[in-house]
């Protein structure tokens, strides 16, 4: 059941490099559930319609996602030489980051915990043709 030496396995895995343009924003101060609501709206859309949807969205997460989307488009254009008009959002993910724990005083000497959640937002683009 041996599949080869460890270095051979790593070499084969690294040869299959994902060449799709992508961008990440880490430790964003918005909960992943709220970011996923906005990200679900732009999955599968082309860049211009995705930016239009995000710019008119009233949610806070949309401002951060606009930055990530523009960064992914710039990565596609500058690093991979792709045409921005041919791109669409293939994957849009918000994973949970570390949670900041804060204490709020309450009546009768109690202390209630406030959980300030963070998220890691990732957008992967692909070409239409």
CSV table of C-alpha atoms in Angstrom, one decimal:
chain,number,residue,atom,x,y,z
A,1,UNK,CA,0.0,0.0,0.0
A,2,UNK,CA,3.0,2.3,-0.2
A,3,UNK,CA,2.4,5.1,-2.6
A,4,UNK,CA,6.1,6.1,-2.8
A,5,UNK,CA,8.6,8.1,-0.8
A,6,UNK,CA,7.4,11.1,1.1
A,7,UNK,CA,9.3,13.4,-1.2
A,8,UNK,CA,7.7,11.9,-4.3
A,9,UNK,CA,4.2,12.3,-2.8
A,10,UNK,CA,5.0,16.0,-2.0
A,11,UNK,CA,6.4,16.6,-5.4
A,12,UNK,CA,3.3,15.2,-7.1
A,13,UNK,CA,1.0,17.2,-4.8
A,14,UNK,CA,2.9,20.4,-5.5
A,15,UNK,CA,2.8,19.9,-9.3
A,16,UNK,CA,-1.0,20.2,-9.2
A,17,UNK,CA,-0.8,23.9,-8.3
A,18,UNK,CA,-4.1,25.7,-8.4
A,19,UNK,CA,-3.7,28.5,-10.9
A,20,UNK,CA,-7.0,30.2,-10.3
A,21,UNK,CA,-6.8,33.8,-9.2
A,22,UNK,CA,-7.7,34.2,-5.5
A,23,UNK,CA,-7.6,36.7,-2.6
A,24,UNK,CA,-8.0,36.4,1.1
A,25,UNK,CA,-8.9,38.7,4.0
A,26,UNK,CA,-8.0,37.3,7.3
A,27,UNK,CA,-9.1,38.3,10.8
A,28,UNK,CA,-12.0,40.4,9.5
A,29,UNK,CA,-14.2,41.8,12.3
A,30,UNK,CA,-17.5,40.3,11.1
A,31,UNK,CA,-19.1,37.0,12.0
A,32,UNK,CA,-18.8,34.3,9.4
A,33,UNK,CA,-22.6,33.7,9.3
A,34,UNK,CA,-23.2,37.4,8.4
A,35,UNK,CA,-20.4,37.3,5.7
A,36,UNK,CA,-21.8,34.1,4.2
A,37,UNK,CA,-25.2,35.8,3.6
A,38,UNK,CA,-23.4,38.3,1.4
A,39,UNK,CA,-21.1,35.8,-0.3
A,40,UNK,CA,-23.9,33.6,-1.3
A,41,UNK,CA,-25.4,36.4,-3.3
A,42,UNK,CA,-22.3,36.7,-5.6
A,43,UNK,CA,-21.4,33.1,-6.1
A,44,UNK,CA,-21.4,32.2,-9.8
A,45,UNK,CA,-21.8,35.9,-10.9
A,46,UNK,CA,-19.5,37.8,-13.3
A,47,UNK,CA,-17.3,40.5,-11.8
A,48,UNK,CA,-19.4,43.5,-12.9
A,49,UNK,CA,-22.7,42.2,-11.5
A,50,UNK,CA,-21.0,41.0,-8.3
A,51,UNK,CA,-19.6,44.4,-7.7
A,52,UNK,CA,-23.0,46.0,-8.4
A,53,UNK,CA,-24.7,43.6,-6.0
A,54,UNK,CA,-22.1,44.3,-3.3
A,55,UNK,CA,-22.1,48.1,-3.8
A,56,UNK,CA,-25.9,48.3,-3.2
A,57,UNK,CA,-25.9,45.8,-0.3
A,58,UNK,CA,-26.6,47.5,3.1
A,59,UNK,CA,-24.6,45.0,5.1
A,60,UNK,CA,-21.2,45.8,6.6
A,61,UNK,CA,-19.6,42.7,5.3
A,62,UNK,CA,-20.2,43.9,1.7
A,63,UNK,CA,-17.6,46.6,2.1
A,64,UNK,CA,-14.9,44.1,3.1
A,65,UNK,CA,-15.9,41.7,0.3
A,66,UNK,CA,-15.7,44.4,-2.3
A,67,UNK,CA,-12.0,44.9,-1.3
A,68,UNK,CA,-11.3,41.2,-1.5
A,69,UNK,CA,-13.0,40.8,-4.9
A,70,UNK,CA,-11.1,43.8,-6.4
A,71,UNK,CA,-7.9,42.3,-5.0
A,72,UNK,CA,-8.7,38.9,-6.7
A,73,UNK,CA,-9.4,40.7,-10.0
A,74,UNK,CA,-6.1,42.6,-9.7
A,75,UNK,CA,-4.3,39.3,-9.0
A,76,UNK,CA,-5.8,37.7,-12.1
A,77,UNK,CA,-4.9,40.7,-14.3
A,78,UNK,CA,-1.4,41.4,-13.1
A,79,UNK,CA,-0.1,38.0,-12.0
A,80,UNK,CA,-1.8,35.6,-14.4
A,81,UNK,CA,-2.6,37.9,-17.4
A,82,UNK,CA,-6.3,37.2,-17.5
A,83,UNK,CA,-9.0,39.4,-19.0
A,84,UNK,CA,-11.2,40.8,-16.2
A,85,UNK,CA,-14.2,40.8,-18.5
A,86,UNK,CA,-14.0,37.0,-18.7
A,87,UNK,CA,-13.9,36.3,-15.0
A,88,UNK,CA,-16.6,35.1,-12.6
A,89,UNK,CA,-16.8,34.2,-8.9
A,90,UNK,CA,-16.3,30.5,-8.7
A,91,UNK,CA,-15.9,30.1,-4.9
A,92,UNK,CA,-16.6,32.5,-2.1
A,93,UNK,CA,-16.0,31.2,1.5
A,94,UNK,CA,-16.1,32.8,4.9
A,95,UNK,CA,-14.4,30.6,7.5
A,96,UNK,CA,-14.4,31.2,11.2
A,97,UNK,CA,-11.4,33.0,12.7
A,98,UNK,CA,-10.4,33.4,16.3
A,99,UNK,CA,-13.1,34.8,18.7
A,100,UNK,CA,-12.2,37.7,20.9
A,101,UNK,CA,-13.7,37.2,24.4
A,102,UNK,CA,-14.7,40.3,26.4
A,103,UNK,CA,-16.4,40.7,29.7
A,104,UNK,CA,-19.4,42.9,30.4
A,105,UNK,CA,-20.5,43.7,33.9
A,106,UNK,CA,-24.1,42.9,34.8
A,107,UNK,CA,-26.3,43.5,37.9
A,108,UNK,CA,-25.6,41.8,41.2
A,109,UNK,CA,-21.9,41.5,40.5
A,110,UNK,CA,-22.2,39.1,37.6
A,111,UNK,CA,-20.1,39.2,34.5
A,112,UNK,CA,-21.4,38.2,31.1
A,113,UNK,CA,-19.1,37.3,28.3
A,114,UNK,CA,-19.3,39.0,24.9
A,115,UNK,CA,-18.0,37.0,21.9
A,116,UNK,CA,-16.6,39.2,19.1
A,117,UNK,CA,-16.2,36.8,16.2
A,118,UNK,CA,-13.8,37.2,13.3
A,119,UNK,CA,-13.7,35.5,9.9
A,120,UNK,CA,-11.4,34.6,7.1
A,121,UNK,CA,-12.9,35.6,3.7
A,122,UNK,CA,-11.6,33.9,0.6
A,123,UNK,CA,-12.7,34.5,-3.0
A,124,UNK,CA,-11.6,32.3,-6.0
A,125,UNK,CA,-12.2,33.5,-9.5
A,126,UNK,CA,-12.2,31.5,-12.8
A,127,UNK,CA,-12.4,32.3,-16.5
A,128,UNK,CA,-15.6,31.7,-18.4
A,129,UNK,CA,-14.0,30.0,-21.4
